[in-house]
mmCIF file of C-alpha atoms and ligand atoms in Angstrom:
data_model
loop_
_atom_site.group_PDB
_atom_site.id
_atom_site.type_symbol
_atom_site.label_atom_id
_atom_site.label_comp_id
_atom_site.label_asym_id
_atom_site.label_seq_id
_atom_site.Cartn_x
_atom_site.Cartn_y
_atom_site.Cartn_z
ATOM 1 C CA MET S 297 37.755 23.745 3.647
ATOM 2 C CA LEU S 298 40.092 21.109 1.413
ATOM 3 C CA THR S 299 40.086 21.216 -1.923
ATOM 4 C CA ILE S 300 41.391 17.706 -3.305
ATOM 5 C CA HIS S 301 42.510 17.509 -7.083
ATOM 6 C CA THR S 302 41.997 13.824 -8.363
ATOM 7 C CA GLN S 303 43.620 12.207 -10.882
ATOM 8 C CA GLN S 304 41.327 12.806 -13.908
ATOM 9 C CA GLY S 305 41.783 16.452 -12.932
ATOM 10 C CA ARG S 306 38.974 17.637 -10.746
ATOM 11 C CA SER S 307 39.140 20.281 -7.571
ATOM 12 C CA ILE S 308 36.965 18.612 -5.343
ATOM 13 C CA GLU S 309 36.304 21.408 -2.572
ATOM 14 C CA ILE S 310 36.187 18.931 1.506
ATOM 15 C CA VAL S 311 34.064 21.163 3.093
ATOM 16 C CA LEU S 312 32.342 20.633 7.043
ATOM 17 C CA GLN S 313 27.982 21.627 7.319
ATOM 18 C CA SER S 314 29.641 24.355 10.276
ATOM 19 C CA GLU S 315 31.221 26.197 6.801
ATOM 20 C CA LEU S 316 27.812 26.229 5.103
ATOM 21 C CA CYS S 317 26.766 29.555 5.173
ATOM 22 C CA ASP S 318 22.957 30.587 6.340
ATOM 23 C CA PRO S 319 21.715 27.240 4.483
ATOM 24 C CA LEU S 320 18.702 26.954 3.520
ATOM 25 C CA ASN S 321 16.284 23.282 3.347
ATOM 26 C CA LEU S 322 14.685 23.241 0.196
ATOM 27 C CA GLY S 323 13.435 19.251 0.310
ATOM 28 C CA GLU S 324 16.319 16.864 -0.535
ATOM 29 C CA TYR S 325 18.378 20.009 -1.578
ATOM 30 C CA VAL S 326 20.126 22.678 0.717
ATOM 31 C CA ARG S 327 21.060 26.105 -0.349
ATOM 32 C CA ALA S 328 23.746 28.504 0.387
ATOM 33 C CA TYR S 329 25.600 31.169 0.360
ATOM 34 C CA CYS S 330 28.878 29.703 -1.727
ATOM 35 C CA HIS S 331 31.607 30.745 0.802
ATOM 36 C CA ILE S 332 34.197 29.541 -2.555
ATOM 37 C CA HIS S 333 33.939 32.002 -4.340
ATOM 38 C CA GLY S 334 33.009 35.067 -1.244
ATOM 39 C CA SER S 335 29.689 36.240 -0.446
ATOM 40 C CA ASP S 336 27.366 37.165 -3.309
ATOM 41 C CA HIS S 337 23.825 38.410 -3.128
ATOM 42 C CA GLN S 338 22.892 34.599 -4.282
ATOM 43 C CA ARG S 339 22.509 31.122 -2.516
ATOM 44 C CA SER S 340 24.022 29.809 -5.451
ATOM 45 C CA LEU S 341 25.766 26.382 -3.730
ATOM 46 C CA SER S 342 23.226 23.993 -4.095
ATOM 47 C CA ILE S 343 23.913 19.731 -2.368
ATOM 48 C CA ASN S 344 21.966 17.145 -2.167
ATOM 49 C CA LYS S 345 21.806 16.113 1.048
ATOM 50 C CA THR S 346 21.473 12.099 0.652
ATOM 51 C CA THR S 347 25.176 11.892 -1.569
ATOM 52 C CA GLY S 348 26.568 15.074 -0.360
ATOM 53 C CA TRP S 349 27.938 16.439 -3.859
ATOM 54 C CA GLY S 350 27.266 20.171 -4.576
ATOM 55 C CA HIS S 351 27.827 22.433 -6.823
ATOM 56 C CA CYS S 352 27.999 25.993 -7.108
ATOM 57 C CA PHE S 353 25.501 27.846 -10.585
ATOM 58 C CA ASN S 354 27.762 30.703 -10.142
ATOM 59 C CA ALA S 355 29.649 29.776 -14.355
ATOM 60 C CA ALA S 356 32.378 32.493 -12.594
ATOM 61 C CA CYS S 357 32.943 29.677 -9.960
ATOM 62 C CA ASN S 358 30.913 26.438 -11.011
ATOM 63 C CA ALA S 359 32.857 24.903 -7.802
ATOM 64 C CA THR S 360 32.204 21.457 -6.923
ATOM 65 C CA VAL S 361 31.449 20.807 -3.314
ATOM 66 C CA LEU S 362 31.392 17.885 -1.010
ATOM 67 C CA VAL S 363 29.819 18.040 2.844
ATOM 68 C CA ALA S 364 31.992 16.054 4.636
ATOM 69 C CA GLU S 365 29.385 14.754 7.442
ATOM 70 C CA TRP S 366 27.035 14.479 4.512
ATOM 71 C CA ASN S 367 28.970 11.521 2.624
ATOM 72 C CA PRO S 368 31.400 10.239 5.162
ATOM 73 C CA THR S 369 32.740 7.283 3.614
ATOM 74 C CA VAL S 370 33.822 9.100 0.200
ATOM 75 C CA ALA S 371 34.717 12.302 2.173
ATOM 76 C CA LYS S 372 37.398 9.252 4.270
ATOM 77 C CA ARG S 373 39.478 8.245 1.448
ATOM 78 C CA LEU S 374 39.547 11.605 -0.635
ATOM 79 C CA ILE S 375 40.962 13.049 2.521
ATOM 80 C CA GLN S 376 43.248 10.251 2.518
ATOM 81 C CA LEU S 377 44.606 10.805 -0.354
ATOM 82 C CA TYR S 378 46.071 14.138 1.406
ATOM 83 C CA TYR S 379 47.407 12.213 4.072
ATOM 84 C CA ARG S 380 49.593 10.892 1.544
ATOM 85 C CA GLY S 381 50.914 13.718 1.001
ATOM 86 C CA PHE S 382 51.291 15.090 4.479
ATOM 87 C CA SER S 383 53.769 12.369 4.760
ATOM 88 C CA ALA S 384 55.604 13.311 2.046
ATOM 89 C CA LEU S 385 56.791 16.599 3.497
ATOM 90 C CA LEU S 386 57.113 15.312 6.699
ATOM 91 C CA SER S 387 60.243 12.957 5.791
ATOM 92 C CA LEU S 388 61.220 15.599 3.894
ATOM 93 C CA ASP S 389 61.429 18.300 6.522
ATOM 94 C CA GLU S 390 64.345 18.590 7.279
ATOM 95 C CA GLN S 391 65.696 19.276 3.860
ATOM 96 C CA MET S 392 62.984 21.827 3.775
ATOM 97 C CA ARG S 393 64.710 24.113 6.177
ATOM 98 C CA LYS S 394 68.122 23.632 4.692
ATOM 99 C CA ALA S 395 66.959 24.749 0.666
ATOM 100 C CA LEU S 396 64.464 27.494 2.884
ATOM 101 C CA ILE S 397 68.243 28.455 4.072
ATOM 102 C CA HIS S 398 69.943 28.341 0.556
ATOM 103 C CA SER S 399 67.332 29.401 -1.102
ATOM 104 C CA GLN S 400 68.053 33.222 -2.456
ATOM 105 C CA ARG S 401 64.422 32.594 -4.591
ATOM 106 C CA ALA S 402 62.541 31.742 -1.538
ATOM 107 C CA GLN S 403 64.650 34.130 0.903
ATOM 108 C CA ALA S 404 63.619 36.982 -1.608
ATOM 109 C CA TYR S 405 60.270 36.287 -1.199
ATOM 110 C CA LEU S 406 60.390 36.233 2.050
ATOM 111 C CA ASN S 407 62.010 39.550 2.038
ATOM 112 C CA GLU S 408 60.266 40.842 -0.515
ATOM 113 C CA ARG S 409 57.220 40.473 2.344
ATOM 114 C CA GLY S 410 58.586 42.061 4.553
ATOM 115 C CA ILE S 411 59.943 38.118 7.268
ATOM 116 C CA PRO S 412 63.256 37.877 8.451
ATOM 117 C CA LEU S 413 64.652 34.506 7.321
ATOM 118 C CA ASP S 414 64.813 33.852 11.662
ATOM 119 C CA VAL S 415 61.482 34.864 12.124
ATOM 120 C CA ALA S 416 60.580 32.590 9.347
ATOM 121 C CA LEU S 417 62.886 29.393 10.200
ATOM 122 C CA ALA S 418 61.410 29.601 14.244
ATOM 123 C CA SER S 419 58.347 29.111 12.472
ATOM 124 C CA GLY S 420 59.099 25.892 11.516
ATOM 125 C CA VAL S 421 58.316 27.608 7.847
ATOM 126 C CA ARG S 422 59.868 25.205 4.854
ATOM 127 C CA TYR S 423 60.416 25.988 1.665
ATOM 128 C CA LEU S 424 60.184 22.641 -1.180
ATOM 129 C CA PRO S 425 62.318 23.671 -4.019
ATOM 130 C CA PRO S 426 61.203 21.559 -7.562
ATOM 131 C CA ALA S 427 64.808 19.540 -7.762
ATOM 132 C CA MET S 428 63.924 18.514 -3.844
ATOM 133 C CA VAL S 429 61.328 17.145 -5.920
ATOM 134 C CA ASN S 430 63.301 15.661 -8.945
ATOM 135 C CA ASN S 431 65.975 14.202 -7.215
ATOM 136 C CA LEU S 432 63.358 12.055 -5.161
ATOM 137 C CA GLU S 433 63.960 8.444 -5.782
ATOM 138 C CA ALA S 434 60.393 6.658 -6.220
ATOM 139 C CA GLN S 435 58.246 7.741 -8.839
ATOM 140 C CA LYS S 436 55.834 6.967 -6.715
ATOM 141 C CA GLN S 437 56.558 9.992 -3.814
ATOM 142 C CA ARG S 438 57.598 12.366 -6.985
ATOM 143 C CA ALA S 439 53.810 12.077 -7.725
ATOM 144 C CA ILE S 440 52.424 12.577 -4.568
ATOM 145 C CA LEU S 441 54.781 15.923 -3.570
ATOM 146 C CA ARG S 442 54.725 17.761 -7.677
ATOM 147 C CA ARG S 443 51.751 19.921 -6.633
ATOM 148 C CA TRP S 444 53.843 21.018 -3.815
ATOM 149 C CA GLU S 445 57.144 21.570 -5.862
ATOM 150 C CA GLU S 446 58.025 25.879 -5.614
ATOM 151 C CA ARG S 447 56.024 26.801 -2.584
ATOM 152 C CA ILE S 448 56.887 28.172 0.340
ATOM 153 C CA LEU S 449 55.254 25.911 3.850
ATOM 154 C CA PHE S 450 53.661 26.617 6.460
ATOM 155 C CA PRO S 451 53.555 24.110 8.701
ATOM 156 C CA LEU S 452 50.303 23.125 10.761
ATOM 157 C CA ALA S 453 48.044 22.160 13.812
ATOM 158 C CA SER S 454 44.621 21.360 14.967
ATOM 159 C CA PRO S 455 43.321 17.972 17.385
ATOM 160 C CA ALA S 456 42.977 16.499 14.125
ATOM 161 C CA GLY S 457 46.677 16.263 13.871
ATOM 162 C CA LYS S 458 49.902 18.470 11.855
ATOM 163 C CA GLY S 459 49.699 18.999 8.158
ATOM 164 C CA TYR S 460 51.170 21.682 6.228
ATOM 165 C CA ILE S 461 50.079 24.667 4.257
ATOM 166 C CA GLY S 462 51.703 26.125 0.517
ATOM 167 C CA ARG S 463 52.377 29.211 -0.884
ATOM 168 C CA SER S 464 53.194 29.028 -4.622
ATOM 169 C CA LEU S 465 56.213 30.767 -6.101
ATOM 170 C CA TRP S 466 55.306 29.713 -9.688
ATOM 171 C CA HIS S 467 56.583 32.381 -12.055
ATOM 172 C CA TRP S 468 57.070 35.037 -8.532
ATOM 173 C CA GLN S 469 60.064 37.579 -9.990
ATOM 174 C CA PRO S 470 61.885 39.645 -7.399
ATOM 175 C CA GLY S 471 60.559 42.889 -7.321
ATOM 176 C CA MET S 472 57.021 42.024 -8.148
ATOM 177 C CA ASP S 473 53.790 43.054 -7.073
ATOM 178 C CA GLU S 474 52.212 40.984 -3.973
ATOM 179 C CA ASN S 475 48.680 41.803 -6.027
ATOM 180 C CA ALA S 476 50.036 41.091 -9.104
ATOM 181 C CA HIS S 477 51.536 37.659 -8.141
ATOM 182 C CA LYS S 478 48.425 36.729 -6.950
ATOM 183 C CA SER S 479 46.686 37.832 -10.331
ATOM 184 C CA LEU S 480 48.667 35.727 -11.685
ATOM 185 C CA LEU S 481 47.549 32.416 -9.367
ATOM 186 C CA ASP S 482 43.977 33.051 -9.537
ATOM 187 C CA GLN S 483 42.908 31.741 -12.917
ATOM 188 C CA PRO S 484 42.671 29.038 -15.121
ATOM 189 C CA ARG S 485 45.455 26.060 -15.018
ATOM 190 C CA ARG S 486 47.462 27.420 -13.010
ATOM 191 C CA PRO S 487 48.817 26.280 -9.195
ATOM 192 C CA ARG S 488 46.925 26.860 -6.546
ATOM 193 C CA ARG S 489 48.388 30.236 -4.784
ATOM 194 C CA TRP S 490 47.815 27.787 -1.599
ATOM 195 C CA ILE S 491 47.322 24.195 -0.744
ATOM 196 C CA LYS S 492 46.952 22.749 1.884
ATOM 197 C CA THR S 493 47.053 18.970 3.720
ATOM 198 C CA ASN S 494 44.715 18.386 5.537
ATOM 199 C CA PRO S 495 41.628 19.974 6.588
ATOM 200 C CA ALA S 496 42.001 23.390 7.999
ATOM 201 C CA GLY S 497 44.260 23.693 10.758
ATOM 202 C CA TRP S 498 45.461 26.607 12.536
ATOM 203 C CA PHE S 499 49.213 28.208 12.011
ATOM 204 C CA GLY S 500 50.324 28.686 15.354
ATOM 205 C CA VAL S 501 51.442 26.297 18.581
ATOM 206 C CA ASP S 502 49.884 23.459 19.777
ATOM 207 C CA SER S 503 45.684 24.287 21.053
ATOM 208 C CA ASP S 504 47.409 22.862 24.893
ATOM 209 C CA GLN S 505 49.737 25.682 24.075
ATOM 210 C CA LEU S 506 48.158 28.413 23.682
ATOM 211 C CA SER S 507 47.350 31.857 25.163
ATOM 212 C CA SER S 508 45.288 32.498 27.424
ATOM 213 C CA SER S 509 44.421 35.409 26.066
ATOM 214 C CA ILE S 510 44.955 35.351 21.657
ATOM 215 C CA ILE S 511 44.712 37.267 18.431
ATOM 216 C CA LEU S 512 43.126 35.590 15.382
ATOM 217 C CA VAL S 513 44.746 36.851 11.476
ATOM 218 C CA GLU S 514 43.570 35.189 8.421
ATOM 219 C CA GLY S 515 46.920 34.550 6.484
ATOM 220 C CA ALA S 516 50.645 32.493 7.320
ATOM 221 C CA PHE S 517 52.060 36.171 6.523
ATOM 222 C CA ASP S 518 50.096 38.324 8.922
ATOM 223 C CA ARG S 519 50.726 35.384 11.644
ATOM 224 C CA LEU S 520 54.487 35.921 10.715
ATOM 225 C CA THR S 521 54.178 39.759 10.170
ATOM 226 C CA LEU S 522 52.591 39.293 14.217
ATOM 227 C CA LEU S 523 55.472 38.057 15.817
ATOM 228 C CA MET S 524 58.373 40.168 13.958
ATOM 229 C CA ALA S 525 56.480 43.000 15.658
ATOM 230 C CA GLY S 526 56.833 41.062 18.858
ATOM 231 C CA PHE S 527 54.069 39.720 19.368
ATOM 232 C CA ASP S 528 54.696 35.956 21.163
ATOM 233 C CA ALA S 529 53.963 32.720 19.830
ATOM 234 C CA PRO S 530 51.486 30.962 21.665
ATOM 235 C CA GLY S 531 49.254 34.681 21.145
ATOM 236 C CA VAL S 532 49.167 34.714 17.355
ATOM 237 C CA VAL S 533 47.280 31.968 14.801
ATOM 238 C CA ALA S 534 46.303 31.897 11.704
ATOM 239 C CA LEU S 535 43.180 30.466 10.674
ATOM 240 C CA VAL S 536 45.130 30.304 7.264
ATOM 241 C CA GLY S 537 41.016 30.372 5.491
ATOM 242 C CA THR S 538 37.757 31.402 7.954
ATOM 243 C CA ALA S 539 37.355 28.916 9.661
ATOM 244 C CA ALA S 540 38.050 27.719 12.899
ATOM 245 C CA PRO S 541 35.570 25.201 14.527
ATOM 246 C CA ILE S 542 34.987 26.220 18.338
ATOM 247 C CA ASP S 543 35.796 22.822 20.298
ATOM 248 C CA TRP S 544 39.227 23.711 18.706
ATOM 249 C CA PHE S 545 39.602 26.334 21.498
ATOM 250 C CA PRO S 546 40.650 24.762 24.814
ATOM 251 C CA PRO S 547 38.694 25.447 27.601
ATOM 252 C CA HIS S 548 42.246 28.101 29.253
ATOM 253 C CA ILE S 549 41.550 30.968 26.853
ATOM 254 C CA LYS S 550 39.798 33.343 28.384
ATOM 255 C CA SER S 551 40.030 36.597 25.200
ATOM 256 C CA ALA S 552 40.769 36.523 21.873
ATOM 257 C CA VAL S 553 41.358 39.970 19.559
ATOM 258 C CA LEU S 554 39.115 39.226 15.763
ATOM 259 C CA ALA S 555 42.019 40.647 13.415
ATOM 260 C CA PHE S 556 40.997 39.091 9.851
ATOM 261 C CA ASP S 557 40.986 41.362 6.917
ATOM 262 C CA GLY S 558 39.474 43.515 6.312
ATOM 263 C CA ASP S 559 37.470 42.913 2.730
ATOM 264 C CA LEU S 560 34.015 40.852 2.647
ATOM 265 C CA GLY S 561 34.843 37.445 3.508
ATOM 266 C CA GLY S 562 37.488 39.023 6.490
ATOM 267 C CA GLN S 563 34.377 40.421 7.915
ATOM 268 C CA GLU S 564 31.617 37.253 7.336
ATOM 269 C CA ALA S 565 34.123 35.404 8.774
ATOM 270 C CA THR S 566 34.470 37.560 11.786
ATOM 271 C CA SER S 567 30.838 38.316 12.774
ATOM 272 C CA ARG S 568 30.241 34.877 12.430
ATOM 273 C CA ILE S 569 33.568 33.621 15.125
ATOM 274 C CA GLU S 570 32.599 36.248 16.637
ATOM 275 C CA GLU S 571 29.203 34.633 17.799
ATOM 276 C CA GLN S 572 30.601 31.592 18.586
ATOM 277 C CA LEU S 573 34.178 32.491 21.083
ATOM 278 C CA VAL S 574 31.512 34.627 22.720
ATOM 279 C CA GLN S 575 28.925 31.982 22.888
ATOM 280 C CA ALA S 576 31.515 29.201 24.732
ATOM 281 C CA GLY S 577 32.546 32.839 26.855
ATOM 282 C CA ILE S 578 35.427 33.649 25.398
ATOM 283 C CA HIS S 579 35.838 37.274 25.581
ATOM 284 C CA VAL S 580 36.194 39.000 21.810
ATOM 285 C CA ARG S 581 37.086 42.214 21.350
ATOM 286 C CA LEU S 582 37.139 43.327 16.895
ATOM 287 C CA CYS S 583 40.062 44.943 15.382
ATOM 288 C CA LEU S 584 40.121 44.437 11.974
ATOM 289 C CA PRO S 585 43.049 46.785 9.285
ATOM 290 C CA PRO S 586 41.094 49.976 8.634
ATOM 291 C CA GLN S 587 39.107 50.086 5.183
ATOM 292 C CA ASP S 588 41.944 52.432 3.369
ATOM 293 C CA ARG S 589 44.082 52.487 0.726
ATOM 294 C CA TRP S 590 46.328 51.035 2.280
ATOM 295 C CA GLY S 591 45.855 47.122 2.320
ATOM 296 C CA LYS S 592 43.248 44.954 3.197
ATOM 297 C CA ASP S 593 45.571 42.843 5.263
ATOM 298 C CA TRP S 594 48.411 43.233 7.991
ATOM 299 C CA ASN S 595 51.286 41.866 6.267
ATOM 300 C CA GLU S 596 51.064 44.288 3.608
ATOM 301 C CA ARG S 597 49.932 47.405 5.965
ATOM 302 C CA TRP S 598 53.307 46.430 7.109
ATOM 303 C CA ARG S 599 54.721 46.677 4.084
ATOM 304 C CA ARG S 600 53.375 49.440 2.910
ATOM 305 C CA LEU S 601 52.800 51.899 6.326
ATOM 306 C CA GLY S 602 56.033 49.863 8.945
ATOM 307 C CA PRO S 603 54.980 49.760 12.573
ATOM 308 C CA GLU S 604 52.855 52.268 12.194
ATOM 309 C CA SER S 605 50.356 49.886 10.732
ATOM 310 C CA LEU S 606 50.199 46.760 13.685
ATOM 311 C CA ARG S 607 49.416 49.915 16.523
ATOM 312 C CA PRO S 608 45.641 49.041 16.532
ATOM 313 C CA ALA S 609 46.186 45.500 17.086
ATOM 314 C CA LEU S 610 49.220 45.880 19.503
ATOM 315 C CA GLU S 611 46.483 48.084 21.441
ATOM 316 C CA ALA S 612 43.441 45.848 21.014
ATOM 317 C CA TYR S 613 45.007 43.083 22.066
ATOM 318 C CA ALA S 614 46.687 44.980 25.648
ATOM 319 C CA ASP S 615 43.483 46.112 26.431
ATOM 320 C CA LEU S 616 41.903 42.829 25.819
ATOM 321 C CA ARG S 617 44.262 41.680 28.599
ATOM 322 C CA LYS S 618 43.756 43.453 30.872
ATOM 323 C CA LEU S 619 40.307 43.498 31.211
ATOM 324 C CA VAL S 620 40.402 40.083 31.387
ATOM 325 C CA CYS S 621 43.659 39.664 34.129
ATOM 326 C CA SER S 622 41.885 42.178 36.432
HETATM 327 ZN ZN1 ZN P 979 30.923 29.648 -5.632
#
């Protein structure tokens, strides 16, 4: 899924047909559970198959969607707008690396997420300070990059090309709890907490360099947490979301641990992706964080419980490798 913000201030979610949750054909329209606001008990997403445009009837969500395969011309035009953002960011990559090294604020944020600077830099993490955008000479570049300023950026890889995903630090203050900052951003007319350049790339090494046994997590910070705990970079992939087309997994992958978030979205993604991987002949082991009060994802649990919190993931990964190697 890719969120496009038009110049008129509208948000459009570009989705792939495969991302629709349990779609039901009703003549001209398809109804599906809305994966944008998370599972609910009604198929609140209604999409016109001939135009590709659709809309979520849940009042709190009210999302506008476009199914890429059903209106490729418009989807392509909107996605191209995004690639323009990518090349503008790519041209600043080295400057953004230096900005991370010099920004006390960005480092304070990483520090409070429990991530050392060297782990972040080794994984290609960047920072785009507002001053860097303001200092750009070309007005067009400034306009393209305005929505990316004050974000921690993570590189994305996909067979379709490279990209970035950025986490906003808007109004974040040292000492602010991660969940408090999340609820500050998850309100109307605030910067999106996360934005991406291109659809559904993942934060991990290029697919031909992946280990034959991999562990899949949801969040970019979950991946950094696992790397810090000693997992090898080629073995850990963050989907930065909950979708991954099955043809992105190269044939040399033999086994995968699914270690998504412990919430409903993570559980739903687990069963969906497990089924796809098993069908592709990949051994799968599940390792969702325990349902307790210590946090729904690996990064949050690490911050609260320390190294012990990752034991289930380490064990599941070690077991699976043994199984595949024997
Ligand atoms: Zn919705």
